[in-house]
PDB file of C-alpha atoms in Angstrom:
ATOM      1  CA  UNK A   1      14.171 -23.166   4.994  1.00  0.00           C
ATOM      2  CA  UNK A   2      10.906 -22.159   6.571  1.00  0.00           C
ATOM      3  CA  UNK A   3       7.424 -23.036   5.400  1.00  0.00           C
ATOM      4  CA  UNK A   4       6.808 -19.481   4.220  1.00  0.00           C
ATOM      5  CA  UNK A   5       6.155 -18.928   0.549  1.00  0.00           C
ATOM      6  CA  UNK A   6       9.025 -17.069  -1.133  1.00  0.00           C
ATOM      7  CA  UNK A   7       9.141 -15.576  -4.600  1.00  0.00           C
ATOM      8  CA  UNK A   8      12.197 -16.730  -6.547  1.00  0.00           C
ATOM      9  CA  UNK A   9      13.509 -13.877  -8.708  1.00  0.00           C
ATOM     10  CA  UNK A  10      16.806 -15.411  -9.843  1.00  0.00           C
ATOM     11  CA  UNK A  11      17.625 -14.455 -13.413  1.00  0.00           C
ATOM     12  CA  UNK A  12      19.832 -17.448 -14.201  1.00  0.00           C
ATOM     13  CA  UNK A  13      22.902 -16.072 -12.477  1.00  0.00           C
ATOM     14  CA  UNK A  14      25.459 -18.576 -11.249  1.00  0.00           C
ATOM     15  CA  UNK A  15      26.101 -16.531  -8.105  1.00  0.00           C
ATOM     16  CA  UNK A  16      23.114 -17.885  -6.171  1.00  0.00           C
ATOM     17  CA  UNK A  17      19.373 -17.532  -5.639  1.00  0.00           C
ATOM     18  CA  UNK A  18      17.376 -14.436  -4.846  1.00  0.00           C
ATOM     19  CA  UNK A  19      14.118 -14.966  -2.990  1.00  0.00           C
ATOM     20  CA  UNK A  20      11.719 -12.262  -1.837  1.00  0.00           C
ATOM     21  CA  UNK A  21       9.123 -12.838   0.864  1.00  0.00           C
ATOM     22  CA  UNK A  22       5.595 -11.520   0.168  1.00  0.00           C
ATOM     23  CA  UNK A  23       5.880  -9.402   3.331  1.00  0.00           C
ATOM     24  CA  UNK A  24       8.667  -7.408   1.651  1.00  0.00           C
ATOM     25  CA  UNK A  25       6.403  -6.703  -1.323  1.00  0.00           C
ATOM     26  CA  UNK A  26       3.674  -5.596   1.102  1.00  0.00           C
ATOM     27  CA  UNK A  27       5.993  -3.122   2.812  1.00  0.00           C
ATOM     28  CA  UNK A  28       7.279  -1.650  -0.465  1.00  0.00           C
ATOM     29  CA  UNK A  29       3.743  -1.340  -1.836  1.00  0.00           C
ATOM     30  CA  UNK A  30       2.468   0.152   1.438  1.00  0.00           C
ATOM     31  CA  UNK A  31       5.101   2.874   1.417  1.00  0.00           C
ATOM     32  CA  UNK A  32       4.479   3.609  -2.277  1.00  0.00           C
ATOM     33  CA  UNK A  33       0.717   3.924  -1.711  1.00  0.00           C
ATOM     34  CA  UNK A  34       1.089   6.192   1.322  1.00  0.00           C
ATOM     35  CA  UNK A  35       3.368   8.560  -0.664  1.00  0.00           C
ATOM     36  CA  UNK A  36       0.565   9.445  -3.111  1.00  0.00           C
ATOM     37  CA  UNK A  37      -1.111  12.802  -2.487  1.00  0.00           C
ATOM     38  CA  UNK A  38      -4.777  12.346  -1.606  1.00  0.00           C
ATOM     39  CA  UNK A  39      -4.311   9.167   0.447  1.00  0.00           C
ATOM     40  CA  UNK A  40      -5.357   9.980   4.016  1.00  0.00           C
ATOM     41  CA  UNK A  41      -4.565   6.582   5.507  1.00  0.00           C
ATOM     42  CA  UNK A  42      -4.600   2.884   4.830  1.00  0.00           C
ATOM     43  CA  UNK A  43      -6.916   0.338   6.384  1.00  0.00           C
ATOM     44  CA  UNK A  44      -5.376  -2.336   8.521  1.00  0.00           C
ATOM     45  CA  UNK A  45      -6.734  -5.060  10.705  1.00  0.00           C
ATOM     46  CA  UNK A  46      -7.265  -4.935  14.457  1.00  0.00           C
ATOM     47  CA  UNK A  47      -3.820  -6.366  15.249  1.00  0.00           C
ATOM     48  CA  UNK A  48      -1.982  -3.786  13.145  1.00  0.00           C
ATOM     49  CA  UNK A  49      -3.973  -0.985  14.802  1.00  0.00           C
ATOM     50  CA  UNK A  50      -2.984  -2.207  18.265  1.00  0.00           C
ATOM     51  CA  UNK A  51       0.651  -2.589  17.198  1.00  0.00           C
ATOM     52  CA  UNK A  52       0.734   0.993  15.874  1.00  0.00           C
ATOM     53  CA  UNK A  53      -0.667   2.310  19.166  1.00  0.00           C
ATOM     54  CA  UNK A  54       2.170   0.525  20.943  1.00  0.00           C
ATOM     55  CA  UNK A  55       4.701   2.358  18.780  1.00  0.00           C
ATOM     56  CA  UNK A  56       5.427  -0.241  16.087  1.00  0.00           C
ATOM     57  CA  UNK A  57       5.050   1.226  12.591  1.00  0.00           C
ATOM     58  CA  UNK A  58       3.413  -1.196  10.159  1.00  0.00           C
ATOM     59  CA  UNK A  59       4.283  -0.121   6.603  1.00  0.00           C
ATOM     60  CA  UNK A  60       2.493  -3.091   5.036  1.00  0.00           C
ATOM     61  CA  UNK A  61      -0.830  -2.141   6.610  1.00  0.00           C
ATOM     62  CA  UNK A  62      -3.673  -1.993   4.114  1.00  0.00           C
ATOM     63  CA  UNK A  63      -1.868  -4.032   1.452  1.00  0.00           C
ATOM     64  CA  UNK A  64      -2.541  -7.665   0.595  1.00  0.00           C
ATOM     65  CA  UNK A  65      -0.219  -9.591  -1.748  1.00  0.00           C
ATOM     66  CA  UNK A  66      -1.181 -12.850  -3.442  1.00  0.00           C
ATOM     67  CA  UNK A  67       1.246 -15.016  -5.380  1.00  0.00           C
ATOM     68  CA  UNK A  68      -0.724 -17.007  -7.968  1.00  0.00           C
ATOM     69  CA  UNK A  69       0.055 -18.993 -11.112  1.00  0.00           C
ATOM     70  CA  UNK A  70      -0.988 -15.925 -13.122  1.00  0.00           C
ATOM     71  CA  UNK A  71       1.462 -13.665 -11.314  1.00  0.00           C
ATOM     72  CA  UNK A  72       1.453 -11.235  -8.415  1.00  0.00           C
ATOM     73  CA  UNK A  73      -1.820  -9.614  -7.327  1.00  0.00           C
ATOM     74  CA  UNK A  74      -1.835  -6.618  -4.979  1.00  0.00           C
ATOM     75  CA  UNK A  75      -4.880  -5.217  -3.185  1.00  0.00           C
ATOM     76  CA  UNK A  76      -4.539  -1.804  -1.516  1.00  0.00           C
ATOM     77  CA  UNK A  77      -7.227  -0.638   0.927  1.00  0.00           C
ATOM     78  CA  UNK A  78      -7.107   3.153   1.308  1.00  0.00           C
ATOM     79  CA  UNK A  79      -8.995   6.040   2.876  1.00  0.00           C
ATOM     80  CA  UNK A  80      -8.971   9.074   0.571  1.00  0.00           C
ATOM     81  CA  UNK A  81      -8.984  12.770   1.416  1.00  0.00           C
ATOM     82  CA  UNK A  82     -12.230  14.595   0.724  1.00  0.00           C
ATOM     83  CA  UNK A  83     -12.328  16.668  -2.458  1.00  0.00           C
ATOM     84  CA  UNK A  84      -9.770  14.819  -4.566  1.00  0.00           C
ATOM     85  CA  UNK A  85     -10.440  12.963  -7.801  1.00  0.00           C
ATOM     86  CA  UNK A  86     -10.719   9.307  -6.811  1.00  0.00           C
ATOM     87  CA  UNK A  87     -10.036   7.862 -10.312  1.00  0.00           C
ATOM     88  CA  UNK A  88      -6.939  10.056 -10.795  1.00  0.00           C
ATOM     89  CA  UNK A  89      -5.590   9.265  -7.334  1.00  0.00           C
ATOM     90  CA  UNK A  90      -6.253   5.533  -7.774  1.00  0.00           C
ATOM     91  CA  UNK A  91      -4.333   5.633 -11.065  1.00  0.00           C
ATOM     92  CA  UNK A  92      -1.433   7.402  -9.318  1.00  0.00           C
ATOM     93  CA  UNK A  93      -1.486   4.715  -6.604  1.00  0.00           C
ATOM     94  CA  UNK A  94      -1.258   1.984  -9.239  1.00  0.00           C
ATOM     95  CA  UNK A  95       1.515   3.772 -11.166  1.00  0.00           C
ATOM     96  CA  UNK A  96       3.578   4.610  -8.067  1.00  0.00           C
ATOM     97  CA  UNK A  97       3.260   1.080  -6.657  1.00  0.00           C
ATOM     98  CA  UNK A  98       4.160  -0.577  -9.964  1.00  0.00           C
ATOM     99  CA  UNK A  99       7.181   1.720 -10.429  1.00  0.00           C
ATOM    100  CA  UNK A 100       8.451   1.251  -6.848  1.00  0.00           C
ATOM    101  CA  UNK A 101       8.239  -2.537  -7.097  1.00  0.00           C
ATOM    102  CA  UNK A 102       9.874  -2.570 -10.524  1.00  0.00           C
ATOM    103  CA  UNK A 103      12.752  -0.374  -9.281  1.00  0.00           C
ATOM    104  CA  UNK A 104      13.364  -2.255  -6.029  1.00  0.00           C
ATOM    105  CA  UNK A 105      12.637  -5.865  -6.978  1.00  0.00           C
ATOM    106  CA  UNK A 106      12.551  -6.015 -10.802  1.00  0.00           C
ATOM    107  CA  UNK A 107       9.136  -7.691 -10.523  1.00  0.00           C
ATOM    108  CA  UNK A 108       6.261  -7.093 -12.904  1.00  0.00           C
ATOM    109  CA  UNK A 109       2.900  -7.001 -11.163  1.00  0.00           C
ATOM    110  CA  UNK A 110      -0.160  -8.440 -12.909  1.00  0.00           C
ATOM    111  CA  UNK A 111      -2.821  -6.528 -10.977  1.00  0.00           C
ATOM    112  CA  UNK A 112      -2.903  -3.654  -8.519  1.00  0.00           C
ATOM    113  CA  UNK A 113      -6.442  -3.302  -7.222  1.00  0.00           C
ATOM    114  CA  UNK A 114      -7.273  -0.144  -5.267  1.00  0.00           C
ATOM    115  CA  UNK A 115     -10.170  -0.435  -2.821  1.00  0.00           C
ATOM    116  CA  UNK A 116     -11.529   2.870  -1.484  1.00  0.00           C
ATOM    117  CA  UNK A 117     -12.794   2.019   2.005  1.00  0.00           C
ATOM    118  CA  UNK A 118     -13.514   5.539   3.199  1.00  0.00           C
ATOM    119  CA  UNK A 119     -13.231   9.280   2.746  1.00  0.00           C
ATOM    120  CA  UNK A 120     -11.679  11.493   5.410  1.00  0.00           C
ATOM    121  CA  UNK A 121     -13.363  14.834   5.858  1.00  0.00           C
ATOM    122  CA  UNK A 122     -11.231  17.877   6.654  1.00  0.00           C
ATOM    123  CA  UNK A 123     -12.587  18.956  10.016  1.00  0.00           C
ATOM    124  CA  UNK A 124      -9.381  20.458  11.415  1.00  0.00           C
ATOM    125  CA  UNK A 125      -9.423  23.581   9.197  1.00  0.00           C
ATOM    126  CA  UNK A 126     -13.089  24.283   9.837  1.00  0.00           C
ATOM    127  CA  UNK A 127     -12.556  24.076  13.590  1.00  0.00           C
ATOM    128  CA  UNK A 128      -9.649  26.520  13.398  1.00  0.00           C
ATOM    129  CA  UNK A 129     -11.805  29.063  11.550  1.00  0.00           C
ATOM    130  CA  UNK A 130     -14.543  28.795  14.157  1.00  0.00           C
ATOM    131  CA  UNK A 131     -12.047  29.295  17.007  1.00  0.00           C
ATOM    132  CA  UNK A 132     -10.600  32.409  15.358  1.00  0.00           C
ATOM    133  CA  UNK A 133     -14.027  33.988  14.954  1.00  0.00           C
ATOM    134  CA  UNK A 134     -14.804  33.594  18.657  1.00  0.00           C
TER     135      UNK A 134
END
């Protein structure tokens, strides 16, 4: 086995052990967050930004998973679209993430914290209107 921390989700079955790496939880949560309407993008670090420019899609970008004695904690760092209700969208992010992880891994998550790190303004539509008027 490697030194990586794995989450044991075996339910007492005699068939064997089931272990899930935290990276898998990050990917599932990242996809669930990005599916919510009103989420413009997710914040990653410098390395993930460079990797995406080179063509590698990073679905776990903007999601941090911590395995503690109290359970699983998820932090999602998102950029929202301008004009949407931030509390409603954050609630949808939490609900969608919790449901996706429950369906795919049968895990219950203690906390899903949504961090709004920016708001994306819609400049594309305004520019199109100005071009048409010229």
